[in-house]
Amino acid sequence: MGCGQTFVWQRDAHGWTGAIGRRWVQLESCKTGIIARRAAPVSDWSWLKNYLQTNVCLDDIFAAFPDDDLHLKAAISACRGMRLLKQDHWECLASFILSSTKQITQIHQVVSLLRQRFGSRITVPDGFPTMSAFPTAEQIARLDEATLRECKMGFRAPYLLDAARRVVDGRLDLVRLESLSLDEARDGLMQVNGVGEKIAECVLLYGYGFPDAFPVDVWVARALRECYFRGRNVPLVKLRAFSAKYFGEQAGYAQQYLFHHIRTRGRARRNH
DNA sequence: GTCCAGGTCTTCC
DNA sequence: GGAAGACATGGA
């Protein structure tokens, strides 16, 4: 949950607490799997299984990676079990619009402010802090730029507003993108002001499950240059072209493991 | 105080 | 079509 795909989960003494849609959830890993707790008893957990993509066999994913890639092998062993999530389309798009040139801790802050101020309150168990859902496109579209800027999102405010209004008035049909090819879906998302190739790929990977979406951000670019180009300053377009060919049909998973590995490795170094 | 962060857009050549 | 600068905010 701390792997940069989503910005809603908070770690506490019992694991991770967050909301999937309007459902408050607490997740705790144990030897046999994951313990999930909700505010009230439930019998149907299919929405959580879908979110966590528990039906995906990671060994099959790893088998599709390039043979004998020691960098990928190291990244996998550093965080074995990490999965790509299947998030809500709108929440994912909105969150990544807010992500450009912001540190991940700051994205969490902005998303948290947005939820608190404009999202609908959701039910939490007694004794737990209040929580709100991520505001819908309709809730955002009703606001103005100045109000959004109060959530510390700066120049990204008009971008978020543009996205929300496109979704509300139908110019952007987020459901329809599911049935398109990766290229077509990416083009669709990039109609939104403030959504470039990188943000579009993030949404298509974390919100739609396109297996070969491959966001190249500063971290992934750093990892690619270091691992596959001997640290040379290879331009972004060449890195993208290389990735599209090299990593294969499960490139998105390769990206996520490389991203997580280079970030956590850097953190470990700084702590020494 | 300075640098830079899960980028993108605009301007200028 | 590619390089350079602008854009808000705050963590490190």
PDB file of C-alpha atoms (C1' of nucleotides) in Angstrom:
ATOM      1  CA  MET A   1       0.000   0.000   0.000  1.00  0.00           C
ATOM      2  CA  GLY A   2       3.000   2.234   0.362  1.00  0.00           C
ATOM      3  CA  CYS A   3       4.218   1.563  -3.159  1.00  0.00           C
ATOM      4  CA  GLY A   4       3.078   4.752  -4.893  1.00  0.00           C
ATOM      5  CA  GLN A   5       0.068   3.389  -6.759  1.00  0.00           C
ATOM      6  CA  THR A   6      -2.477   4.993  -4.452  1.00  0.00           C
ATOM      7  CA  PHE A   7      -2.516   7.839  -1.967  1.00  0.00           C
ATOM      8  CA  VAL A   8      -5.291   6.923   0.445  1.00  0.00           C
ATOM      9  CA  TRP A   9      -3.832   4.271   2.741  1.00  0.00           C
ATOM     10  CA  GLN A  10      -2.356   5.089   6.120  1.00  0.00           C
ATOM     11  CA  ARG A  11      -0.244   2.760   8.177  1.00  0.00           C
ATOM     12  CA  ASP A  12      -1.065   2.317  11.850  1.00  0.00           C
ATOM     13  CA  ALA A  13      -0.453  -0.222  14.596  1.00  0.00           C
ATOM     14  CA  HIS A  14      -2.837  -2.729  12.977  1.00  0.00           C
ATOM     15  CA  GLY A  15      -1.700  -2.441   9.384  1.00  0.00           C
ATOM     16  CA  TRP A  16      -3.198  -0.221   6.699  1.00  0.00           C
ATOM     17  CA  THR A  17      -6.383   1.799   6.904  1.00  0.00           C
ATOM     18  CA  GLY A  18      -8.099   3.389   3.932  1.00  0.00           C
ATOM     19  CA  ALA A  19     -11.215   3.526   1.832  1.00  0.00           C
ATOM     20  CA  ILE A  20     -12.119   1.724  -1.361  1.00  0.00           C
ATOM     21  CA  GLY A  21     -14.913   3.771  -2.827  1.00  0.00           C
ATOM     22  CA  ARG A  22     -17.205   4.436   0.120  1.00  0.00           C
ATOM     23  CA  ARG A  23     -16.040   1.385   2.057  1.00  0.00           C
ATOM     24  CA  TRP A  24     -13.794   1.899   5.074  1.00  0.00           C
ATOM     25  CA  VAL A  25     -11.272  -0.972   5.263  1.00  0.00           C
ATOM     26  CA  GLN A  26      -8.424  -1.979   7.482  1.00  0.00           C
ATOM     27  CA  LEU A  27      -5.934  -4.482   6.083  1.00  0.00           C
ATOM     28  CA  GLU A  28      -3.378  -6.478   7.984  1.00  0.00           C
ATOM     29  CA  SER A  29      -1.027  -9.034   6.507  1.00  0.00           C
ATOM     30  CA  CYS A  30      -0.534 -12.344   8.290  1.00  0.00           C
ATOM     31  CA  LYS A  31       1.255 -15.594   7.533  1.00  0.00           C
ATOM     32  CA  THR A  32      -1.663 -17.078   5.629  1.00  0.00           C
ATOM     33  CA  GLY A  33      -2.709 -13.974   3.711  1.00  0.00           C
ATOM     34  CA  ILE A  34      -4.539 -10.752   4.499  1.00  0.00           C
ATOM     35  CA  ILE A  35      -6.982  -9.982   7.295  1.00  0.00           C
ATOM     36  CA  ALA A  36      -9.580  -7.388   6.265  1.00  0.00           C
ATOM     37  CA  ARG A  37     -11.818  -5.546   8.710  1.00  0.00           C
ATOM     38  CA  ARG A  38     -14.833  -3.396   7.943  1.00  0.00           C
ATOM     39  CA  ALA A  39     -17.044  -1.105   9.983  1.00  0.00           C
ATOM     40  CA  ALA A  40     -19.896  -3.647   9.830  1.00  0.00           C
ATOM     41  CA  PRO A  41     -19.994  -7.383   9.050  1.00  0.00           C
ATOM     42  CA  VAL A  42     -20.106  -8.211   5.335  1.00  0.00           C
ATOM     43  CA  SER A  43     -20.383 -11.447   3.406  1.00  0.00           C
ATOM     44  CA  ASP A  44     -19.360 -10.303  -0.066  1.00  0.00           C
ATOM     45  CA  TRP A  45     -15.670  -9.431  -0.425  1.00  0.00           C
ATOM     46  CA  SER A  46     -15.499  -9.542  -4.221  1.00  0.00           C
ATOM     47  CA  TRP A  47     -14.901  -5.776  -4.442  1.00  0.00           C
ATOM     48  CA  LEU A  48     -11.793  -6.143  -2.253  1.00  0.00           C
ATOM     49  CA  LYS A  49     -10.499  -9.134  -4.182  1.00  0.00           C
ATOM     50  CA  ASN A  50     -10.900  -7.146  -7.369  1.00  0.00           C
ATOM     51  CA  TYR A  51      -9.105  -4.121  -5.890  1.00  0.00           C
ATOM     52  CA  LEU A  52      -6.211  -6.260  -4.655  1.00  0.00           C
ATOM     53  CA  GLN A  53      -6.235  -8.402  -7.814  1.00  0.00           C
ATOM     54  CA  THR A  54      -5.873 -11.532  -5.718  1.00  0.00           C
ATOM     55  CA  ASN A  55      -6.766 -13.717  -8.701  1.00  0.00           C
ATOM     56  CA  VAL A  56      -3.546 -12.720 -10.483  1.00  0.00           C
ATOM     57  CA  CYS A  57      -0.828 -15.372 -10.269  1.00  0.00           C
ATOM     58  CA  LEU A  58       2.445 -13.554  -9.682  1.00  0.00           C
ATOM     59  CA  ASP A  59       4.551 -16.506 -10.826  1.00  0.00           C
ATOM     60  CA  ASP A  60       2.867 -16.303 -14.215  1.00  0.00           C
ATOM     61  CA  ILE A  61       3.659 -12.585 -14.329  1.00  0.00           C
ATOM     62  CA  PHE A  62       7.310 -13.134 -13.442  1.00  0.00           C
ATOM     63  CA  ALA A  63       7.565 -15.906 -16.028  1.00  0.00           C
ATOM     64  CA  ALA A  64       6.692 -13.374 -18.733  1.00  0.00           C
ATOM     65  CA  PHE A  65       9.625 -11.123 -17.759  1.00  0.00           C
ATOM     66  CA  PRO A  66      12.829 -11.131 -19.823  1.00  0.00           C
ATOM     67  CA  ASP A  67      15.009 -14.147 -19.052  1.00  0.00           C
ATOM     68  CA  ASP A  68      17.961 -13.796 -16.689  1.00  0.00           C
ATOM     69  CA  ASP A  69      17.413 -10.128 -15.890  1.00  0.00           C
ATOM     70  CA  LEU A  70      19.308  -9.747 -12.623  1.00  0.00           C
ATOM     71  CA  HIS A  71      17.942  -6.260 -11.989  1.00  0.00           C
ATOM     72  CA  LEU A  72      14.356  -7.470 -12.137  1.00  0.00           C
ATOM     73  CA  LYS A  73      15.189 -10.510 -10.036  1.00  0.00           C
ATOM     74  CA  ALA A  74      16.671  -8.268  -7.340  1.00  0.00           C
ATOM     75  CA  ALA A  75      13.654  -5.954  -7.463  1.00  0.00           C
ATOM     76  CA  ILE A  76      11.276  -8.909  -7.080  1.00  0.00           C
ATOM     77  CA  SER A  77      13.132 -10.429  -4.147  1.00  0.00           C
ATOM     78  CA  ALA A  78      13.215  -7.036  -2.413  1.00  0.00           C
ATOM     79  CA  CYS A  79       9.421  -6.851  -2.357  1.00  0.00           C
ATOM     80  CA  ARG A  80       8.020 -10.275  -3.186  1.00  0.00           C
ATOM     81  CA  GLY A  81       4.254 -10.321  -3.290  1.00  0.00           C
ATOM     82  CA  MET A  82       3.658  -6.724  -4.377  1.00  0.00           C
ATOM     83  CA  ARG A  83       0.629  -6.486  -6.651  1.00  0.00           C
ATOM     84  CA  LEU A  84      -0.770  -3.961  -9.051  1.00  0.00           C
ATOM     85  CA  LEU A  85      -4.082  -2.654  -7.742  1.00  0.00           C
ATOM     86  CA  LYS A  86      -7.293  -2.111  -9.692  1.00  0.00           C
ATOM     87  CA  GLN A  87      -8.423   1.315  -8.557  1.00  0.00           C
ATOM     88  CA  ASP A  88     -11.411   3.476  -9.327  1.00  0.00           C
ATOM     89  CA  HIS A  89     -10.911   5.191 -12.681  1.00  0.00           C
ATOM     90  CA  TRP A  90     -11.775   8.695 -11.576  1.00  0.00           C
ATOM     91  CA  GLU A  91      -9.909   8.593  -8.266  1.00  0.00           C
ATOM     92  CA  CYS A  92      -6.838   7.274 -10.018  1.00  0.00           C
ATOM     93  CA  LEU A  93      -6.958   9.900 -12.781  1.00  0.00           C
ATOM     94  CA  ALA A  94      -7.542  12.740 -10.341  1.00  0.00           C
ATOM     95  CA  SER A  95      -4.801  11.571  -7.973  1.00  0.00           C
ATOM     96  CA  PHE A  96      -2.188  11.338 -10.693  1.00  0.00           C
ATOM     97  CA  ILE A  97      -3.145  14.718 -12.134  1.00  0.00           C
ATOM     98  CA  LEU A  98      -2.159  16.007  -8.707  1.00  0.00           C
ATOM     99  CA  SER A  99       1.108  14.077  -8.721  1.00  0.00           C
ATOM    100  CA  SER A 100       3.153  16.041 -11.241  1.00  0.00           C
ATOM    101  CA  THR A 101       6.398  17.405  -9.754  1.00  0.00           C
ATOM    102  CA  LYS A 102       5.215  16.696  -6.248  1.00  0.00           C
ATOM    103  CA  GLN A 103       6.794  14.423  -3.687  1.00  0.00           C
ATOM    104  CA  ILE A 104       4.732  11.358  -2.806  1.00  0.00           C
ATOM    105  CA  THR A 105       4.251  12.571   0.785  1.00  0.00           C
ATOM    106  CA  GLN A 106       2.855  15.828  -0.585  1.00  0.00           C
ATOM    107  CA  ILE A 107       0.489  14.010  -2.943  1.00  0.00           C
ATOM    108  CA  HIS A 108      -0.856  12.178   0.095  1.00  0.00           C
ATOM    109  CA  GLN A 109      -1.423  15.518   1.805  1.00  0.00           C
ATOM    110  CA  VAL A 110      -3.274  17.060  -1.131  1.00  0.00           C
ATOM    111  CA  VAL A 111      -5.444  13.973  -1.651  1.00  0.00           C
ATOM    112  CA  SER A 112      -6.221  13.883   2.058  1.00  0.00           C
ATOM    113  CA  LEU A 113      -7.267  17.551   2.044  1.00  0.00           C
ATOM    114  CA  LEU A 114      -9.487  16.969  -0.985  1.00  0.00           C
ATOM    115  CA  ARG A 115     -11.221  14.038   0.709  1.00  0.00           C
ATOM    116  CA  GLN A 116     -11.754  15.878   3.979  1.00  0.00           C
ATOM    117  CA  ARG A 117     -13.104  19.035   2.408  1.00  0.00           C
ATOM    118  CA  PHE A 118     -15.144  17.828  -0.530  1.00  0.00           C
ATOM    119  CA  GLY A 119     -15.715  14.077  -0.218  1.00  0.00           C
ATOM    120  CA  SER A 120     -18.755  12.382   1.279  1.00  0.00           C
ATOM    121  CA  ARG A 121     -18.376  11.156   4.844  1.00  0.00           C
ATOM    122  CA  ILE A 122     -18.223   7.359   5.126  1.00  0.00           C
ATOM    123  CA  THR A 123     -19.000   5.009   8.003  1.00  0.00           C
ATOM    124  CA  VAL A 124     -16.077   4.054  10.227  1.00  0.00           C
ATOM    125  CA  PRO A 125     -16.049   1.796  13.303  1.00  0.00           C
ATOM    126  CA  ASP A 126     -16.558   3.412  16.703  1.00  0.00           C
ATOM    127  CA  GLY A 127     -13.402   4.977  18.048  1.00  0.00           C
ATOM    128  CA  PHE A 128     -11.725   5.473  14.678  1.00  0.00           C
ATOM    129  CA  PRO A 129     -10.979   8.859  13.078  1.00  0.00           C
ATOM    130  CA  THR A 130     -13.568  10.148  10.629  1.00  0.00           C
ATOM    131  CA  MET A 131     -12.972   9.434   6.967  1.00  0.00           C
ATOM    132  CA  SER A 132     -14.359  10.685   3.688  1.00  0.00           C
ATOM    133  CA  ALA A 133     -14.522   9.146   0.249  1.00  0.00           C
ATOM    134  CA  PHE A 134     -12.558  10.625  -2.607  1.00  0.00           C
ATOM    135  CA  PRO A 135     -14.737  13.390  -4.076  1.00  0.00           C
ATOM    136  CA  THR A 136     -16.592  12.381  -7.214  1.00  0.00           C
ATOM    137  CA  ALA A 137     -16.102  14.174 -10.524  1.00  0.00           C
ATOM    138  CA  GLU A 138     -19.484  15.815  -9.932  1.00  0.00           C
ATOM    139  CA  GLN A 139     -18.382  17.110  -6.535  1.00  0.00           C
ATOM    140  CA  ILE A 140     -15.161  18.542  -7.995  1.00  0.00           C
ATOM    141  CA  ALA A 141     -16.829  19.988 -11.089  1.00  0.00           C
ATOM    142  CA  ARG A 142     -19.074  22.165  -8.908  1.00  0.00           C
ATOM    143  CA  LEU A 143     -16.037  23.917  -7.367  1.00  0.00           C
ATOM    144  CA  ASP A 144     -13.901  26.726  -8.758  1.00  0.00           C
ATOM    145  CA  GLU A 145     -10.172  26.949  -9.219  1.00  0.00           C
ATOM    146  CA  ALA A 146      -9.526  29.175  -6.212  1.00  0.00           C
ATOM    147  CA  THR A 147     -11.340  26.770  -3.896  1.00  0.00           C
ATOM    148  CA  LEU A 148      -9.338  23.838  -5.201  1.00  0.00           C
ATOM    149  CA  ARG A 149      -6.085  25.725  -4.720  1.00  0.00           C
ATOM    150  CA  GLU A 150      -6.856  25.896  -1.009  1.00  0.00           C
ATOM    151  CA  CYS A 151      -5.977  22.181  -0.987  1.00  0.00           C
ATOM    152  CA  LYS A 152      -2.359  23.065  -1.827  1.00  0.00           C
ATOM    153  CA  MET A 153      -2.478  21.709  -5.353  1.00  0.00           C
ATOM    154  CA  GLY A 154      -1.128  24.882  -6.954  1.00  0.00           C
ATOM    155  CA  PHE A 155      -1.037  25.029 -10.754  1.00  0.00           C
ATOM    156  CA  ARG A 156      -2.674  21.593 -10.962  1.00  0.00           C
ATOM    157  CA  ALA A 157      -6.073  23.020  -9.917  1.00  0.00           C
ATOM    158  CA  PRO A 158      -7.258  23.952 -13.425  1.00  0.00           C
ATOM    159  CA  TYR A 159      -6.120  20.544 -14.671  1.00  0.00           C
ATOM    160  CA  LEU A 160      -8.224  18.714 -12.065  1.00  0.00           C
ATOM    161  CA  LEU A 161     -11.178  20.964 -12.805  1.00  0.00           C
ATOM    162  CA  ASP A 162     -10.859  20.322 -16.535  1.00  0.00           C
ATOM    163  CA  ALA A 163     -10.811  16.568 -15.958  1.00  0.00           C
ATOM    164  CA  ALA A 164     -13.855  16.672 -13.659  1.00  0.00           C
ATOM    165  CA  ARG A 165     -15.895  18.781 -16.049  1.00  0.00           C
ATOM    166  CA  ARG A 166     -15.026  16.566 -18.996  1.00  0.00           C
ATOM    167  CA  VAL A 167     -16.187  13.505 -17.071  1.00  0.00           C
ATOM    168  CA  VAL A 168     -19.406  15.203 -15.956  1.00  0.00           C
ATOM    169  CA  ASP A 169     -20.384  16.543 -19.371  1.00  0.00           C
ATOM    170  CA  GLY A 170     -19.468  13.317 -21.142  1.00  0.00           C
ATOM    171  CA  ARG A 171     -16.521  14.499 -23.223  1.00  0.00           C
ATOM    172  CA  LEU A 172     -14.437  11.961 -21.313  1.00  0.00           C
ATOM    173  CA  ASP A 173     -16.110   8.569 -20.890  1.00  0.00           C
ATOM    174  CA  LEU A 174     -13.955   6.724 -18.397  1.00  0.00           C
ATOM    175  CA  VAL A 175     -15.886   3.464 -18.727  1.00  0.00           C
ATOM    176  CA  ARG A 176     -15.525   3.387 -22.503  1.00  0.00           C
ATOM    177  CA  LEU A 177     -11.729   3.511 -22.218  1.00  0.00           C
ATOM    178  CA  GLU A 178     -11.835  -0.038 -20.837  1.00  0.00           C
ATOM    179  CA  SER A 179     -12.759  -1.408 -24.224  1.00  0.00           C
ATOM    180  CA  LEU A 180     -10.102   0.480 -26.199  1.00  0.00           C
ATOM    181  CA  SER A 181      -6.532  -0.424 -27.087  1.00  0.00           C
ATOM    182  CA  LEU A 182      -3.743   0.955 -24.954  1.00  0.00           C
ATOM    183  CA  ASP A 183      -2.893   3.581 -27.574  1.00  0.00           C
ATOM    184  CA  GLU A 184      -6.498   4.674 -28.009  1.00  0.00           C
ATOM    185  CA  ALA A 185      -7.140   4.825 -24.265  1.00  0.00           C
ATOM    186  CA  ARG A 186      -3.953   6.828 -23.723  1.00  0.00           C
ATOM    187  CA  ASP A 187      -4.990   9.298 -26.429  1.00  0.00           C
ATOM    188  CA  GLY A 188      -8.387   9.619 -24.769  1.00  0.00           C
ATOM    189  CA  LEU A 189      -6.917  10.490 -21.391  1.00  0.00           C
ATOM    190  CA  MET A 190      -4.421  12.909 -22.910  1.00  0.00           C
ATOM    191  CA  GLN A 191      -7.292  15.066 -24.152  1.00  0.00           C
ATOM    192  CA  VAL A 192      -7.451  16.331 -20.576  1.00  0.00           C
ATOM    193  CA  ASN A 193      -5.342  19.395 -19.983  1.00  0.00           C
ATOM    194  CA  GLY A 194      -2.494  18.465 -17.675  1.00  0.00           C
ATOM    195  CA  VAL A 195      -2.512  14.781 -18.592  1.00  0.00           C
ATOM    196  CA  GLY A 196       0.562  13.809 -20.565  1.00  0.00           C
ATOM    197  CA  GLU A 197       1.961  10.433 -21.458  1.00  0.00           C
ATOM    198  CA  LYS A 198       3.263   9.586 -17.989  1.00  0.00           C
ATOM    199  CA  ILE A 199       0.082  10.362 -16.066  1.00  0.00           C
ATOM    200  CA  ALA A 200      -2.024   8.589 -18.688  1.00  0.00           C
ATOM    201  CA  GLU A 201       0.105   5.448 -18.389  1.00  0.00           C
ATOM    202  CA  CYS A 202      -0.238   5.521 -14.592  1.00  0.00           C
ATOM    203  CA  VAL A 203      -4.019   5.651 -14.847  1.00  0.00           C
ATOM    204  CA  LEU A 204      -4.114   2.878 -17.429  1.00  0.00           C
ATOM    205  CA  LEU A 205      -1.891   0.664 -15.279  1.00  0.00           C
ATOM    206  CA  TYR A 206      -3.308   1.312 -11.794  1.00  0.00           C
ATOM    207  CA  GLY A 207      -6.916   2.047 -12.679  1.00  0.00           C
ATOM    208  CA  TYR A 208      -7.588  -0.029 -15.779  1.00  0.00           C
ATOM    209  CA  GLY A 209      -5.161  -2.905 -15.512  1.00  0.00           C
ATOM    210  CA  PHE A 210      -3.588  -2.523 -18.954  1.00  0.00           C
ATOM    211  CA  PRO A 211      -0.745  -5.013 -18.401  1.00  0.00           C
ATOM    212  CA  ASP A 212       1.675  -3.320 -20.784  1.00  0.00           C
ATOM    213  CA  ALA A 213       1.170   0.276 -19.640  1.00  0.00           C
ATOM    214  CA  PHE A 214       4.575   1.556 -18.582  1.00  0.00           C
ATOM    215  CA  PRO A 215       4.798   4.959 -16.857  1.00  0.00           C
ATOM    216  CA  VAL A 216       8.295   6.419 -17.054  1.00  0.00           C
ATOM    217  CA  ASP A 217       8.801   8.968 -14.287  1.00  0.00           C
ATOM    218  CA  VAL A 218      12.025  10.342 -12.852  1.00  0.00           C
ATOM    219  CA  TRP A 219      12.528   7.224 -10.721  1.00  0.00           C
ATOM    220  CA  VAL A 220      11.875   4.690 -13.431  1.00  0.00           C
ATOM    221  CA  ALA A 221      14.001   6.684 -15.852  1.00  0.00           C
ATOM    222  CA  ARG A 222      16.813   6.616 -13.302  1.00  0.00           C
ATOM    223  CA  ALA A 223      16.428   2.851 -12.855  1.00  0.00           C
ATOM    224  CA  LEU A 224      16.354   2.203 -16.606  1.00  0.00           C
ATOM    225  CA  ARG A 225      19.443   4.314 -17.285  1.00  0.00           C
ATOM    226  CA  GLU A 226      21.318   2.698 -14.428  1.00  0.00           C
ATOM    227  CA  CYS A 227      20.340  -0.910 -15.181  1.00  0.00           C
ATOM    228  CA  TYR A 228      20.223  -1.011 -18.960  1.00  0.00           C
ATOM    229  CA  PHE A 229      22.266   1.943 -20.271  1.00  0.00           C
ATOM    230  CA  ARG A 230      25.300   1.995 -17.959  1.00  0.00           C
ATOM    231  CA  GLY A 231      24.131   5.238 -16.384  1.00  0.00           C
ATOM    232  CA  ARG A 232      24.221   7.169 -19.664  1.00  0.00           C
ATOM    233  CA  ASN A 233      21.880  10.154 -20.009  1.00  0.00           C
ATOM    234  CA  VAL A 234      19.533   8.498 -22.487  1.00  0.00           C
ATOM    235  CA  PRO A 235      16.563  10.729 -23.444  1.00  0.00           C
ATOM    236  CA  LEU A 236      13.068   9.866 -22.265  1.00  0.00           C
ATOM    237  CA  VAL A 237      11.748   8.939 -25.709  1.00  0.00           C
ATOM    238  CA  LYS A 238      14.469   6.338 -26.096  1.00  0.00           C
ATOM    239  CA  LEU A 239      13.764   4.910 -22.646  1.00  0.00           C
ATOM    240  CA  ARG A 240      10.089   4.559 -23.572  1.00  0.00           C
ATOM    241  CA  ALA A 241      10.926   2.876 -26.859  1.00  0.00           C
ATOM    242  CA  PHE A 242      13.293   0.471 -25.109  1.00  0.00           C
ATOM    243  CA  SER A 243      10.732  -0.403 -22.424  1.00  0.00           C
ATOM    244  CA  ALA A 244       7.957  -1.055 -24.912  1.00  0.00           C
ATOM    245  CA  LYS A 245      10.125  -3.678 -26.636  1.00  0.00           C
ATOM    246  CA  TYR A 246      12.156  -5.158 -23.820  1.00  0.00           C
ATOM    247  CA  PHE A 247       9.823  -5.880 -20.919  1.00  0.00           C
ATOM    248  CA  GLY A 248       7.122  -7.747 -22.807  1.00  0.00           C
ATOM    249  CA  GLU A 249       3.433  -8.213 -22.184  1.00  0.00           C
ATOM    250  CA  GLN A 250       3.680  -7.755 -18.398  1.00  0.00           C
ATOM    251  CA  ALA A 251       5.778  -4.593 -18.628  1.00  0.00           C
ATOM    252  CA  GLY A 252       3.574  -2.811 -16.114  1.00  0.00           C
ATOM    253  CA  TYR A 253       4.545  -5.212 -13.347  1.00  0.00           C
ATOM    254  CA  ALA A 254       8.213  -4.865 -14.258  1.00  0.00           C
ATOM    255  CA  GLN A 255       7.864  -1.108 -14.002  1.00  0.00           C
ATOM    256  CA  GLN A 256       6.251  -1.323 -10.572  1.00  0.00           C
ATOM    257  CA  TYR A 257       8.963  -3.567  -9.151  1.00  0.00           C
ATOM    258  CA  LEU A 258      11.753  -1.411 -10.577  1.00  0.00           C
ATOM    259  CA  PHE A 259      10.080   1.754  -9.291  1.00  0.00           C
ATOM    260  CA  HIS A 260       9.626   0.383  -5.799  1.00  0.00           C
ATOM    261  CA  HIS A 261      13.097  -1.106  -5.672  1.00  0.00           C
ATOM    262  CA  ILE A 262      15.008   2.024  -6.640  1.00  0.00           C
ATOM    263  CA  ARG A 263      12.966   4.177  -4.262  1.00  0.00           C
ATOM    264  CA  THR A 264      13.289   1.943  -1.223  1.00  0.00           C
ATOM    265  CA  ARG A 265      16.938   1.224  -1.929  1.00  0.00           C
ATOM    266  CA  GLY A 266      17.594   4.956  -1.978  1.00  0.00           C
ATOM    267  CA  ARG A 267      15.750   5.358   1.307  1.00  0.00           C
ATOM    268  CA  ALA A 268      17.808   2.574   2.908  1.00  0.00           C
ATOM    269  CA  ARG A 269      21.009   4.297   1.814  1.00  0.00           C
ATOM    270  CA  ARG A 270      19.932   7.657   3.202  1.00  0.00           C
ATOM    271  CA  ASN A 271      19.117   6.091   6.551  1.00  0.00           C
ATOM    272  CA  HIS A 272      22.681   4.813   6.987  1.00  0.00           C
TER     273      HIS A 272
ATOM    274  C1'  DG B   1      18.832  29.066   1.590  1.00  0.00           C
ATOM    275  C1'  DT B   2      18.906  25.771  -2.143  1.00  0.00           C
ATOM    276  C1'  DC B   3      17.424  21.914  -4.603  1.00  0.00           C
ATOM    277  C1'  DC B   4      14.026  19.143  -6.365  1.00  0.00           C
ATOM    278  C1'  DA B   5       9.732  16.334  -6.451  1.00  0.00           C
ATOM    279  C1'  DG B   6       5.700   9.758  -9.811  1.00  0.00           C
ATOM    280  C1'  DG B   7       5.134  16.384 -15.466  1.00  0.00           C
ATOM    281  C1'  DT B   8       2.979  19.168 -18.619  1.00  0.00           C
ATOM    282  C1'  DC B   9       2.302  23.222 -21.254  1.00  0.00           C
ATOM    283  C1'  DT B  10       3.832  27.213 -23.778  1.00  0.00           C
ATOM    284  C1'  DT B  11       7.119  29.705 -26.170  1.00  0.00           C
ATOM    285  C1'  DC B  12      10.823  30.209 -29.130  1.00  0.00           C
ATOM    286  C1'  DC B  13      14.189  28.848 -32.359  1.00  0.00           C
TER     287       DC B  13
ATOM    288  C1'  DG C   1      10.484  18.900 -33.370  1.00  0.00           C
ATOM    289  C1'  DG C   2      13.404  19.867 -29.680  1.00  0.00           C
ATOM    290  C1'  DA C   3      15.193  22.893 -25.886  1.00  0.00           C
ATOM    291  C1'  DA C   4      14.161  26.108 -22.207  1.00  0.00           C
ATOM    292  C1'  DG C   5      11.362  28.173 -18.833  1.00  0.00           C
ATOM    293  C1'  DA C   6       7.128  28.525 -16.013  1.00  0.00           C
ATOM    294  C1'  DC C   7       4.175  26.646 -12.884  1.00  0.00           C
ATOM    295  C1'  DA C   8       2.843  26.085  -6.579  1.00  0.00           C
ATOM    296  C1'  DT C   9       4.240  24.101  -2.637  1.00  0.00           C
ATOM    297  C1'  DG C  10       6.966  22.181   0.845  1.00  0.00           C
ATOM    298  C1'  DG C  11      10.138  18.209   2.215  1.00  0.00           C
ATOM    299  C1'  DA C  12      14.969  17.152   2.609  1.00  0.00           C
TER     300       DA C  12
END
